[in-house]
Amino acid sequence: MMQLSEIGGHLTARTGIDDLMEDLFKALHSGDVGLCQLNGGSPAVIPEVTELWRRSMEELVRNGKFDVLVGHYAHPGGDPAFIRALVHFLNERCGWNLTPENVAITQGGQMACFTLFNMLAGPCPDGAMREILFPLCPDYVGYQSQSLCGGVMFRGIRPGIRMLDEHTFKYVIDFERLDIRPETAAVCMSRPTNPTGNVVTDEELGLLREMTSRAGVPLMIDNAYGPPLPNICFVPVTPAWDENMILTMSLS
Ligand SMILES: Cc1ncc(COP(=O)(O)O)c(C=O)c1O
């Protein structure tokens, strides 16, 4: 039988995100026309957007850039023109002061989190076991499989629950319980949160930014779905970034 390494074991363990993606795939290919796609990620094929992709692809083919796309290696840090355009866009929209050095392109938002988690936490050369701290759980089920040393890398804080009316509640960060420890390598959360749809308020985020920068610990905000891109967020939310933050975004 093939012998797996410890990391191999972690990479091949069955996780919640595998089940979720498999469910999604089966539903998409079930051929059931009456089926309502309310699954995780529920991709929306929006005709106007599909048309835009088509026109852009045709333009790439016409002007010869498609040949470069499929035939050339890209710059390992991401296409410089794309990074410049993104920096310009984010600075205009959000009033930030980014330079191309602030931006890294990865194969996706989840790949960025995987790389960051394992760069910062886990067993360290000084003998310490560093952790990624989630200030509000439940958070994204996909994080579970991203550690190359198992669950020991992650610690989550139970949320406070604020009743909005008799039947509705909102998760809030319980700052009384939130302890950033010497072994905390980074604090991380998704905003908006998948799957609960909770959006940590600007005020909570402000407090979190203060706490993390006082502790000298980076704050990772997984901004998939958040503003300004793609902005699938239905409550007012101000995009935030500073030198102590890592903001990941997704083009999915
Ligand atoms: C919390 C969270 N982060 C990131 C992503 C997107 O990641 P990717 O760009 O790898 O598709 C998703 C998509 O479902 C998500 O729910």
mmCIF file of N, CA, C and O and ligand atoms in Angstrom, residues 41 107-111 140 143 190 194 222 224-225 249-252, ligand 1:
data_model
loop_
_atom_site.group_PDB
_atom_site.id
_atom_site.type_symbol
_atom_site.label_atom_id
_atom_site.label_comp_id
_atom_site.label_asym_id
_atom_site.label_seq_id
_atom_site.Cartn_x
_atom_site.Cartn_y
_atom_site.Cartn_z
ATOM 1 N N GLY A 41 -21.841 28.178 -2.575
ATOM 2 C CA GLY A 41 -21.194 28.816 -3.722
ATOM 3 C C GLY A 41 -22.145 29.128 -4.858
ATOM 4 O O GLY A 41 -21.829 29.952 -5.700
ATOM 5 N N GLN A 107 -3.378 31.540 -7.202
ATOM 6 C CA GLN A 107 -4.338 30.790 -8.044
ATOM 7 C C GLN A 107 -5.759 30.917 -7.535
ATOM 8 O O GLN A 107 -6.670 30.302 -8.076
ATOM 9 N N GLY A 108 -5.982 31.649 -6.478
ATOM 10 C CA GLY A 108 -7.338 31.825 -5.952
ATOM 11 C C GLY A 108 -7.255 32.306 -4.515
ATOM 12 O O GLY A 108 -6.187 32.256 -3.892
ATOM 13 N N GLY A 109 -8.404 32.751 -4.001
ATOM 14 C CA GLY A 109 -8.439 33.257 -2.634
ATOM 15 C C GLY A 109 -8.097 32.160 -1.631
ATOM 16 O O GLY A 109 -7.414 32.391 -0.626
ATOM 17 N N GLN A 110 -8.587 30.935 -1.903
ATOM 18 C CA GLN A 110 -8.346 29.849 -0.952
ATOM 19 C C GLN A 110 -6.891 29.425 -0.968
ATOM 20 O O GLN A 110 -6.317 29.065 0.060
ATOM 21 N N MET A 111 -6.264 29.504 -2.150
ATOM 22 C CA MET A 111 -4.839 29.175 -2.250
ATOM 23 C C MET A 111 -4.016 30.213 -1.481
ATOM 24 O O MET A 111 -3.004 29.877 -0.850
ATOM 25 N N TYR A 140 -15.615 29.896 7.693
ATOM 26 C CA TYR A 140 -15.664 29.106 6.458
ATOM 27 C C TYR A 140 -15.170 27.666 6.663
ATOM 28 O O TYR A 140 -14.065 27.453 7.165
ATOM 29 N N TYR A 143 -11.561 26.325 5.440
ATOM 30 C CA TYR A 143 -10.275 26.549 6.121
ATOM 31 C C TYR A 143 -9.756 25.270 6.778
ATOM 32 O O TYR A 143 -8.563 25.089 6.933
ATOM 33 N N SER A 190 -13.407 35.546 7.539
ATOM 34 C CA SER A 190 -13.997 35.928 6.269
ATOM 35 C C SER A 190 -15.034 37.020 6.545
ATOM 36 O O SER A 190 -15.689 37.039 7.577
ATOM 37 N N ASN A 194 -18.806 33.099 4.994
ATOM 38 C CA ASN A 194 -19.437 31.978 4.345
ATOM 39 C C ASN A 194 -19.397 30.824 5.352
ATOM 40 O O ASN A 194 -18.325 30.529 5.853
ATOM 41 N N ASP A 222 -10.507 37.695 4.733
ATOM 42 C CA ASP A 222 -10.841 36.993 3.495
ATOM 43 C C ASP A 222 -12.070 37.696 2.920
ATOM 44 O O ASP A 222 -13.182 37.528 3.394
ATOM 45 N N ALA A 224 -13.517 37.486 -0.001
ATOM 46 C CA ALA A 224 -14.301 36.896 -1.098
ATOM 47 C C ALA A 224 -15.752 37.329 -0.872
ATOM 48 O O ALA A 224 -16.225 37.233 0.259
ATOM 49 N N TYR A 225 -16.407 37.790 -1.884
ATOM 50 C CA TYR A 225 -17.791 38.316 -1.858
ATOM 51 C C TYR A 225 -17.887 39.773 -1.389
ATOM 52 O O TYR A 225 -18.900 40.425 -1.565
ATOM 53 N N MET A 249 -8.711 38.602 -1.895
ATOM 54 C CA MET A 249 -9.879 38.799 -2.747
ATOM 55 C C MET A 249 -9.949 37.657 -3.743
ATOM 56 O O MET A 249 -8.931 37.035 -4.050
ATOM 57 N N SER A 250 -11.147 37.375 -4.244
ATOM 58 C CA SER A 250 -11.318 36.278 -5.175
ATOM 59 C C SER A 250 -11.945 36.771 -6.466
ATOM 60 O O SER A 250 -12.828 37.628 -6.443
ATOM 61 N N LEU A 251 -11.489 36.203 -7.580
ATOM 62 C CA LEU A 251 -12.142 36.498 -8.854
ATOM 63 C C LEU A 251 -13.122 35.382 -9.237
ATOM 64 O O LEU A 251 -13.654 35.377 -10.321
ATOM 65 N N SER A 252 -13.316 34.421 -8.303
ATOM 66 C CA SER A 252 -14.286 33.348 -8.612
ATOM 67 C C SER A 252 -15.683 33.921 -8.694
ATOM 68 O O SER A 252 -16.606 33.288 -9.088
HETATM 69 C C1 LIG B 1 -14.675 32.210 2.523
HETATM 70 C C2 LIG B 1 -14.224 32.069 1.115
HETATM 71 N N1 LIG B 1 -12.999 32.453 0.767
HETATM 72 C C3 LIG B 1 -12.573 32.369 -0.524
HETATM 73 C C4 LIG B 1 -13.400 31.877 -1.511
HETATM 74 C C5 LIG B 1 -12.970 31.863 -2.958
HETATM 75 O O1 LIG B 1 -11.839 31.220 -3.146
HETATM 76 P P1 LIG B 1 -11.277 30.965 -4.625
HETATM 77 O O2 LIG B 1 -10.805 32.282 -5.161
HETATM 78 O O3 LIG B 1 -10.140 30.027 -4.345
HETATM 79 O O4 LIG B 1 -12.367 30.346 -5.433
HETATM 80 C C6 LIG B 1 -14.675 31.442 -1.193
HETATM 81 C C7 LIG B 1 -15.535 30.852 -2.246
HETATM 82 O O5 LIG B 1 -16.400 30.095 -2.025
HETATM 83 C C8 LIG B 1 -15.101 31.544 0.146
HETATM 84 O O6 LIG B 1 -16.330 31.162 0.476
#
